[in-house]
XYZ file of C-alpha atoms in Angstrom:
603
model
C 38.341 51.168 2.457
C 37.201 47.975 4.852
C 36.258 44.670 3.969
C 32.225 44.419 3.256
C 30.606 42.458 5.557
C 28.535 39.395 3.889
C 26.010 36.160 4.442
C 26.290 33.987 1.845
C 22.721 31.957 1.374
C 22.622 28.733 -0.458
C 18.991 28.131 -1.190
C 18.753 23.767 -1.886
C 21.829 21.554 -2.731
C 22.679 23.783 -5.643
C 23.179 26.625 -3.720
C 24.413 24.632 -0.742
C 27.565 22.898 -2.526
C 28.121 26.938 -4.267
C 28.643 28.558 -1.022
C 30.813 25.501 0.712
C 33.215 26.398 -1.986
C 33.100 29.862 -1.310
C 33.500 29.271 2.689
C 36.778 27.127 1.529
C 37.967 28.985 -0.994
C 38.393 32.173 2.008
C 39.313 29.399 4.334
C 42.511 29.096 1.563
C 43.215 32.437 1.503
C 42.920 33.183 4.769
C 45.756 30.277 5.966
C 47.824 31.818 3.283
C 47.628 35.120 5.292
C 48.958 33.473 8.282
C 45.020 32.693 9.537
C 43.207 30.356 11.348
C 40.418 32.109 12.293
C 37.873 32.777 10.638
C 35.786 36.174 10.844
C 32.947 36.520 11.799
C 31.860 39.337 9.437
C 31.342 36.739 7.000
C 28.277 34.080 7.767
C 27.262 31.502 5.807
C 23.440 29.748 5.722
C 22.913 26.808 3.906
C 19.040 26.620 3.452
C 17.701 23.343 2.272
C 14.944 20.990 2.827
C 16.883 16.859 4.231
C 16.481 17.046 7.804
C 20.168 16.517 7.378
C 22.489 17.792 4.431
C 23.165 15.562 1.811
C 25.448 17.477 -0.607
C 28.704 15.608 -0.483
C 30.583 16.018 -3.707
C 33.877 14.669 -4.471
C 34.736 17.296 -6.746
C 33.681 19.747 -4.303
C 34.777 21.381 -0.813
C 31.866 21.367 2.143
C 33.275 21.836 5.217
C 30.382 24.649 6.331
C 29.821 24.649 10.448
C 27.024 22.093 11.318
C 24.676 25.391 13.075
C 24.883 27.282 9.142
C 22.835 24.222 8.421
C 18.623 25.110 8.437
C 16.754 22.394 7.750
C 13.072 22.473 6.736
C 11.823 19.181 8.335
C 13.108 16.664 10.463
C 13.838 12.921 10.457
C 10.514 12.110 11.410
C 8.795 14.612 9.016
C 6.188 13.657 6.562
C 4.511 15.845 3.423
C 1.329 15.284 5.048
C 1.860 16.326 8.102
C 3.290 19.367 6.696
C 0.614 20.229 4.449
C -1.778 19.813 7.065
C -0.457 21.915 9.802
C -0.089 24.623 7.132
C -3.879 24.475 6.235
C -4.944 23.935 9.516
C -3.194 27.097 10.831
C -3.672 29.053 8.035
C -6.384 31.774 8.908
C -6.848 33.763 5.425
C -10.310 32.765 4.196
C -11.809 32.786 0.651
C -9.974 34.358 -2.613
C -7.017 35.214 -0.289
C -7.031 31.299 1.035
C -7.659 29.936 -2.620
C -4.513 32.503 -4.019
C -1.829 31.780 -0.706
C -2.713 28.585 -0.387
C -4.968 26.139 -2.187
C -3.995 27.296 -5.645
C -0.543 25.932 -5.988
C -0.603 23.376 -2.911
C 0.115 19.939 -4.253
C -3.120 17.980 -3.546
C -4.218 15.778 -2.325
C -1.596 15.660 -0.087
C -1.631 11.655 0.346
C -0.840 11.251 -3.388
C 2.681 13.168 -2.963
C 5.295 9.866 -2.469
C 8.332 12.205 -1.723
C 9.828 10.712 1.723
C 10.319 14.542 2.605
C 12.931 13.895 4.932
C 15.827 13.088 2.131
C 14.579 16.371 -0.434
C 12.017 17.519 -2.609
C 12.946 15.331 -5.186
C 13.065 17.951 -8.028
C 9.548 19.245 -7.167
C 9.782 23.391 -6.299
C 6.056 23.207 -4.587
C 7.162 20.612 -2.627
C 10.067 23.015 -1.767
C 7.581 25.976 -1.208
C 5.661 24.103 1.639
C 8.311 23.400 2.920
C 9.826 26.756 3.363
C 6.712 27.783 3.824
C 6.004 25.398 7.030
C 9.551 27.264 7.807
C 9.500 30.296 7.471
C 10.308 31.035 11.844
C 12.678 29.243 12.074
C 14.692 31.346 8.550
C 13.951 34.089 9.646
C 15.606 33.041 13.316
C 18.662 31.676 10.743
C 19.068 35.104 9.133
C 18.792 37.365 11.460
C 20.998 35.533 13.909
C 23.635 35.593 10.900
C 23.146 38.872 10.342
C 23.410 39.847 13.630
C 26.777 38.577 13.867
C 27.907 39.765 10.524
C 27.644 43.701 12.964
C 29.505 42.652 16.123
C 31.477 44.829 17.197
C 34.515 42.010 16.579
C 33.876 42.649 12.849
C 35.751 45.301 12.425
C 39.651 44.399 14.105
C 38.970 40.981 12.547
C 38.875 42.799 9.031
C 42.085 45.055 9.912
C 43.713 42.073 10.553
C 43.152 40.331 7.315
C 43.707 43.435 5.329
C 46.722 44.211 7.137
C 48.135 41.436 6.120
C 47.309 41.720 2.536
C 49.150 44.385 2.851
C 46.370 46.834 3.099
C 45.783 49.602 5.459
C 41.943 49.284 7.240
C 39.158 51.224 6.170
C 37.920 52.972 9.229
C 34.288 51.753 9.206
C 32.553 49.107 7.641
C 29.740 48.713 4.932
C 26.515 47.932 4.986
C 26.007 44.648 4.433
C 25.825 42.711 1.580
C 23.496 40.030 1.408
C 24.050 37.213 -1.733
C 21.519 33.983 -2.395
C 22.931 31.604 -4.006
C 20.950 29.079 -5.847
C 18.854 27.602 -9.327
C 16.199 28.253 -11.450
C 16.505 24.673 -12.884
C 13.726 23.027 -10.576
C 14.639 21.482 -7.191
C 13.482 22.742 -3.609
C 16.130 25.616 -4.490
C 14.479 27.793 -7.174
C 10.667 26.638 -5.412
C 12.302 28.380 -1.793
C 14.250 31.153 -3.598
C 11.126 34.196 -3.303
C 10.018 32.868 0.313
C 13.732 33.157 1.844
C 14.069 36.547 -0.860
C 11.180 38.335 1.196
C 12.337 36.999 4.455
C 15.731 38.451 3.831
C 13.971 42.123 3.004
C 12.084 41.348 6.120
C 14.992 40.641 8.589
C 17.548 42.419 6.559
C 15.539 46.337 6.697
C 17.285 46.618 10.736
C 20.476 46.574 9.245
C 20.883 47.998 6.150
C 21.102 45.158 3.362
C 18.923 44.164 1.116
C 19.496 40.540 -1.083
C 21.398 39.879 -4.579
C 20.702 36.532 -5.791
C 22.848 34.215 -8.144
C 21.106 31.630 -10.383
C 22.186 29.006 -11.747
C 20.434 28.797 -15.846
C 19.350 25.093 -16.829
C 23.107 25.202 -19.559
C 24.330 23.799 -16.306
C 22.692 20.429 -16.082
C 22.959 19.698 -19.628
C 24.027 16.245 -20.031
C 27.573 15.973 -22.140
C 24.955 14.854 -25.025
C 23.351 18.383 -25.139
C 20.155 16.665 -23.215
C 18.282 17.607 -19.837
C 15.914 15.922 -17.647
C 12.340 16.234 -18.511
C 11.364 18.728 -15.487
C 14.185 21.046 -16.064
C 12.389 23.256 -18.580
C 9.363 23.597 -17.128
C 10.454 24.242 -13.611
C 12.850 26.900 -14.945
C 9.807 28.370 -17.160
C 7.803 28.459 -14.192
C 10.825 29.626 -11.670
C 12.098 33.018 -14.588
C 7.896 34.010 -14.800
C 7.209 33.947 -10.750
C 10.869 35.604 -10.142
C 9.804 38.185 -12.830
C 6.105 39.029 -11.201
C 7.756 39.253 -7.754
C 9.889 41.665 -9.185
C 8.086 44.303 -10.555
C 4.480 45.953 -8.016
C 1.356 46.999 -8.870
C -0.223 50.133 -8.129
C 1.733 50.129 -5.164
C 0.702 46.831 -4.208
C 2.505 43.770 -4.477
C 2.445 41.282 -6.620
C 2.720 38.036 -4.601
C -1.088 37.073 -3.417
C -1.670 36.152 -0.013
C 2.313 36.312 0.583
C 1.428 38.315 3.921
C -1.123 35.851 5.112
C 1.873 32.849 4.850
C 3.764 34.957 6.925
C 1.039 35.561 9.322
C 0.522 31.984 9.832
C 4.224 31.847 10.562
C 4.616 34.132 12.933
C 7.616 35.911 10.524
C 7.481 39.662 10.171
C 6.649 40.679 6.451
C 8.619 42.345 4.366
C 7.182 46.377 3.008
C 4.648 45.454 0.837
C 4.720 48.948 -1.440
C 8.350 46.973 -2.250
C 8.967 44.691 -4.826
C 9.715 41.181 -4.257
C 12.554 38.633 -4.380
C 15.952 39.387 -4.989
C 17.024 43.048 -5.423
C 19.729 42.352 -8.725
C 19.826 38.610 -10.293
C 22.738 37.245 -12.125
C 22.322 34.279 -14.363
C 25.174 31.711 -14.484
C 25.790 29.432 -17.314
C 27.909 27.380 -18.004
C 29.724 28.406 -21.103
C 30.574 31.806 -22.691
C 32.042 33.229 -26.042
C 35.588 31.501 -24.767
C 35.194 29.485 -21.873
C 32.845 26.336 -21.762
C 33.365 24.083 -18.098
C 33.011 20.681 -17.720
C 30.381 19.890 -15.659
C 28.345 21.716 -12.278
C 30.372 20.924 -9.892
C 32.991 23.256 -11.390
C 30.404 25.263 -12.303
C 29.885 26.098 -8.278
C 33.727 25.628 -7.866
C 34.040 28.873 -10.083
C 31.464 30.855 -8.809
C 32.570 29.773 -4.944
C 36.221 31.549 -5.926
C 34.691 34.090 -7.955
C 32.790 35.257 -4.371
C 35.638 34.695 -2.691
C 38.580 37.115 -4.553
C 34.935 39.506 -4.234
C 34.736 39.361 -0.427
C 38.396 39.447 0.095
C 38.633 42.553 -2.283
C 36.433 45.886 -1.136
C 36.746 47.903 -4.228
C 35.676 44.562 -6.321
C 32.540 44.290 -3.353
C 31.731 47.900 -4.197
C 31.886 48.174 -8.156
C 29.466 45.135 -7.675
C 26.800 46.367 -5.500
C 27.198 49.441 -7.250
C 26.592 48.189 -10.468
C 23.328 45.762 -9.118
C 22.156 49.331 -7.251
C 22.919 52.112 -8.844
C 22.434 50.705 -12.825
C 19.890 48.764 -12.702
C 17.465 51.310 -13.671
C 19.760 52.187 -16.294
C 19.497 49.182 -17.860
C 16.070 49.094 -17.635
C 14.900 52.372 -19.919
C 17.049 51.135 -22.246
C 15.824 47.584 -22.683
C 13.120 47.178 -24.754
C 9.373 45.777 -23.561
C 8.938 43.212 -26.392
C 6.150 41.583 -24.993
C 4.751 44.962 -23.032
C 4.259 44.086 -19.748
C 5.627 46.857 -18.047
C 3.727 49.464 -16.582
C 5.328 53.357 -15.985
C 6.121 53.088 -12.544
C 9.890 53.115 -12.120
C 10.100 50.199 -9.584
C 9.412 47.795 -12.369
C 13.106 47.026 -13.383
C 14.386 44.548 -15.386
C 16.802 42.947 -13.089
C 18.479 40.241 -14.809
C 21.864 40.372 -14.974
C 24.720 38.006 -15.926
C 27.638 37.367 -14.325
C 31.077 36.472 -15.566
C 34.785 36.615 -14.080
C 38.220 36.952 -14.694
C 41.380 37.640 -12.840
C 45.582 37.469 -13.150
C 47.401 35.680 -10.429
C 50.532 33.562 -10.185
C 48.056 29.987 -9.770
C 49.384 29.950 -6.237
C 46.071 27.252 -5.506
C 47.046 25.692 -8.557
C 50.435 25.372 -8.229
C 49.527 23.924 -3.886
C 47.097 21.385 -5.306
C 49.392 20.341 -8.155
C 51.914 20.386 -5.995
C 50.467 18.585 -3.544
C 48.718 15.885 -5.965
C 52.896 15.323 -7.444
C 53.819 14.987 -3.522
C 50.983 12.235 -3.076
C 52.396 10.528 -6.636
C 55.843 10.099 -5.115
C 54.736 9.019 -2.368
C 52.882 6.491 -3.904
C 55.748 5.624 -6.410
C 57.711 4.879 -3.094
C 55.882 3.397 -1.488
C 55.064 1.100 -4.110
C 58.017 0.294 -6.080
C 61.095 1.565 -4.061
C 62.954 -1.682 -4.100
C 62.806 -1.307 -8.537
C 64.972 1.300 -8.281
C 67.576 -1.313 -7.292
C 67.910 -1.940 -10.539
C 70.596 -0.759 -13.334
C 70.778 -1.423 -16.448
C 72.256 -4.685 -18.234
C 72.085 -6.402 -14.835
C 69.630 -8.952 -15.539
C 67.969 -9.813 -12.539
C 64.559 -10.132 -12.355
C 62.344 -7.791 -9.662
C 62.114 -10.692 -7.303
C 65.542 -10.300 -6.880
C 66.325 -7.002 -6.276
C 63.157 -7.053 -3.977
C 65.194 -10.082 -2.064
C 68.494 -8.096 -1.749
C 66.452 -5.306 -0.519
C 64.975 -7.344 2.224
C 68.163 -8.613 3.155
C 69.900 -4.867 3.454
C 66.863 -4.052 5.503
C 66.650 -7.067 7.957
C 69.565 -6.499 10.433
C 68.746 -2.873 11.120
C 64.961 -3.611 10.900
C 65.096 -6.995 13.412
C 66.895 -3.883 15.583
C 64.841 -1.358 15.483
C 61.860 -3.410 16.229
C 62.932 -4.075 19.619
C 61.250 -7.930 19.529
C 64.155 -9.821 18.712
C 64.402 -13.316 20.725
C 66.480 -15.179 18.661
C 69.644 -16.460 19.552
C 71.249 -14.240 21.969
C 69.329 -11.284 21.745
C 67.040 -11.199 24.792
C 65.092 -8.236 24.407
C 61.140 -9.209 25.684
C 63.075 -11.608 27.743
C 64.864 -8.609 29.965
C 61.768 -5.768 29.883
C 59.349 -8.019 31.248
C 62.198 -9.814 33.855
C 61.081 -8.853 37.042
C 64.331 -10.493 39.102
C 65.584 -6.490 39.305
C 62.480 -5.158 41.624
C 62.905 -8.615 43.501
C 65.920 -8.658 44.743
C 65.669 -6.989 47.800
C 62.824 -9.452 48.283
C 65.464 -12.453 47.861
C 67.848 -10.998 50.375
C 65.054 -10.370 52.695
C 63.664 -14.157 52.321
C 67.656 -15.603 52.323
C 67.551 -13.750 55.544
C 64.868 -14.392 57.290
C 65.755 -18.643 56.706
C 69.042 -17.572 57.921
C 67.393 -16.243 61.332
C 65.527 -19.397 61.787
C 68.058 -21.800 61.269
C 70.041 -19.417 64.172
C 67.133 -19.335 65.822
C 66.782 -23.574 65.856
C 70.263 -24.084 67.238
C 70.760 -25.757 70.237
C 74.182 -25.215 72.412
C 75.634 -23.207 69.836
C 74.811 -26.313 67.061
C 72.842 -26.333 63.857
C 72.118 -29.929 63.192
C 73.059 -29.393 58.985
C 69.659 -31.727 58.127
C 67.422 -29.213 59.781
C 68.657 -26.211 58.490
C 68.447 -28.222 54.787
C 64.291 -28.094 56.188
C 64.128 -24.949 57.312
C 65.506 -23.430 54.040
C 63.148 -25.848 51.365
C 60.160 -25.130 54.002
C 60.761 -20.907 52.514
C 61.337 -22.073 49.054
C 58.561 -23.948 48.844
C 56.659 -21.072 50.594
C 57.262 -18.897 48.063
C 56.243 -21.328 45.536
C 52.609 -20.784 46.019
C 50.234 -19.004 44.710
C 47.903 -18.801 47.150
C 49.802 -17.110 49.510
C 49.012 -13.365 49.508
C 52.877 -11.798 49.955
C 54.491 -14.793 48.609
C 57.292 -14.166 46.300
C 55.625 -15.980 43.813
C 52.627 -13.324 43.801
C 54.533 -10.469 44.334
C 56.482 -11.568 40.902
C 54.066 -12.363 38.918
C 52.223 -9.243 39.575
C 55.778 -6.998 38.850
C 55.695 -9.328 35.319
C 52.638 -7.875 34.176
C 52.796 -4.400 35.239
C 56.453 -4.643 32.839
C 54.829 -6.073 30.827
C 51.590 -2.914 30.592
C 54.641 -0.601 30.372
C 56.352 -3.329 28.008
C 53.285 -3.671 25.448
C 52.988 -0.022 23.985
C 56.209 0.524 23.762
C 56.528 -2.158 21.874
C 53.975 -1.248 19.611
C 56.024 2.578 19.037
C 58.813 0.708 18.239
C 57.729 -1.413 16.064
C 55.316 0.905 14.174
C 58.530 3.121 13.739
C 60.426 0.637 12.447
C 57.480 -0.490 9.475
C 57.192 3.337 9.119
C 61.276 3.970 8.936
C 61.634 0.472 6.359
C 58.852 1.513 4.052
C 60.141 5.404 3.553
C 63.430 4.075 2.640
C 62.989 0.365 1.193
C 59.282 -0.187 -0.099
C 56.306 -1.207 0.897
C 56.880 -4.378 -1.125
C 60.038 -5.212 1.392
C 58.348 -4.040 4.445
C 55.500 -6.946 3.990
C 58.462 -9.479 3.393
C 60.627 -7.429 6.466
C 57.474 -8.465 9.280
C 56.893 -12.340 7.079
C 60.133 -12.394 8.412
C 59.618 -11.095 11.535
C 56.767 -13.373 12.021
C 58.930 -16.457 11.151
C 61.249 -15.074 13.690
C 58.930 -14.635 16.744
C 57.745 -17.968 16.151
C 60.717 -19.507 16.115
C 61.403 -18.042 19.385
C 58.646 -18.544 20.962
C 59.431 -22.212 20.149
C 63.017 -21.499 21.599
C 61.657 -20.072 24.803
C 58.431 -22.261 25.323
C 60.536 -25.480 25.205
C 64.372 -25.735 25.084
C 64.661 -22.611 27.352
C 61.904 -23.378 29.427
C 63.437 -26.952 30.157
C 66.555 -25.433 30.642
C 65.908 -23.654 33.226
C 62.623 -25.837 35.020
C 65.778 -28.277 35.379
C 68.314 -25.865 36.466
C 65.420 -24.551 39.269
C 64.938 -28.180 40.428
C 68.468 -29.803 40.841
C 69.584 -26.438 42.582
C 66.236 -26.599 44.836
C 67.152 -30.531 45.064
C 71.016 -29.388 46.096
C 70.052 -27.047 48.832
C 66.901 -29.977 50.149
C 69.843 -32.816 50.965
C 73.575 -30.660 50.555
C 76.010 -32.698 48.984
C 77.126 -36.798 50.077
C 79.075 -36.965 53.374
C 78.715 -33.679 54.922
C 78.421 -33.127 58.512
C 75.619 -33.909 60.324
C 76.315 -30.172 62.875
C 78.087 -27.133 62.609
C 78.898 -24.397 64.560
C 76.068 -21.522 64.417
C 78.786 -19.116 62.332
C 80.126 -21.827 59.710
C 80.252 -21.098 56.398
C 78.082 -23.948 55.177
C 75.055 -22.009 57.044
C 75.452 -18.640 55.028
C 76.409 -21.426 52.413
C 72.374 -22.367 52.554
C 71.039 -19.141 52.803
C 72.742 -18.415 49.535
C 71.738 -20.988 48.094
C 68.194 -21.304 48.865
C 68.117 -17.265 47.262
C 69.635 -18.169 44.554
C 66.888 -21.592 44.012
C 64.154 -18.552 44.519
C 66.563 -16.425 41.737
C 65.640 -19.431 39.472
C 61.958 -20.266 40.021
C 61.832 -15.979 38.927
C 63.703 -16.608 35.569
C 61.615 -19.574 35.127
C 58.132 -17.160 36.024
C 59.508 -14.926 33.536
C 59.530 -17.561 30.568
């Protein structure tokens, strides 16, 4: 037997939270099987009044795709607009109009103060008005979801899951199951349940599917002291009356007057008028049984979500539930006494309320997974916060601050080296990284050669005037220092340095981040904070060392060398032969001077 295709429909916030948990549990189960792709055979629709879904809860998981949400309003909607639109477009008149619309609509519409794009405010009637206005959107969404459930890819996707679970895939897919999840205790979901069920009945005929429903009872929403919000009791009473009425037929006609008129107004296809309305079977879910009482509503949603995920993953459970809902309802109805005397002799007048419970025997893998993840998180937090305290030993007599200081001292050398920004003393990691000298070696050689060529070009009768040679070298040096010369050495040096800074910045950031992560992991966050403070002090000290002491030294060194190139030594010859070593020396000294300026600019 193959897995069953499912369409899970959540109506209202309660239904949305529950199908969100069904989707989450199915996703987790597939991940444990090594399957990442979610099959098309399990579809989800969350239908609600708010323009944007608002069912987030810290205890629950809601990761349904955005296109599964069917909002019945927009951010620009107002109740008055919705009411007027229905009133204007409803063609029915007289008694039929009264029964279909006027008898139950909130009137006058101007008195409704609820901001519809944010929800129905626990008013069932407002939920139904929004549903009536959005019938065609609901119909299109249901039709699209059922067409995906019947897609040709579903068989192969289900076969993959079956094999991963160690089962032999079935040859053919069963007809799809449709489950509507909501509440009878009031709110938008309670107000839209019947109309959504009728839309599903209408669309589902072409797919061989009818809807069943899981509905939460008032007990789920009790406060810890057993009290209920004032509107829950009357809302529940009226919802159950409407639901019971919809599931009866009288003389071959559906007992919900005006339903077809509302469907016609919306352009939606009505269901078969000779069939009962509402869900095929209804399973009521509370918060407690004879043995177990769940903590709150979120826990109930979570349990039902896990239950139906297990059912969807087990074709035999799905088959049993379908058979129970379809085959046994007549037998259950016959065996149930009609204490109110409301039943007729018609076979379709069936008592279709049941209840749903679920138990299982498992290894609790998902619970262990949660325990293990929480345990690992706790261990990680303790290591980050208190790792330095593990240096204590019985009777050491040390304070927590003392062992923290020891941890910092032990970690400092390695942290400084790993940070990649050490600059104190002999360390020049930053300066070396951004120093453009190596890129400019060829440029310096070229400038030195040009100085030689200029000096030799000014020789007369094979002799070079030394003062003139030094003047040529000085002129070349000064030209190389200018920022207004596009091709000057200084412009090239600045450009090269900027490129190296751009390359070094992300590298330094990564090195520091890695160093921080490693020291946090090994010594904890308190030690890391102290180490970062110390690194900051180190960098401030290095900045002073470089920006004052070393900068002054290099400026003086460059100026002295430049002066030496310009004037030379006392008593030197006034002219020399063109091949004299002094000429080469002047060019070499000029090159060294320009190199000194490059080193100066690096700072």
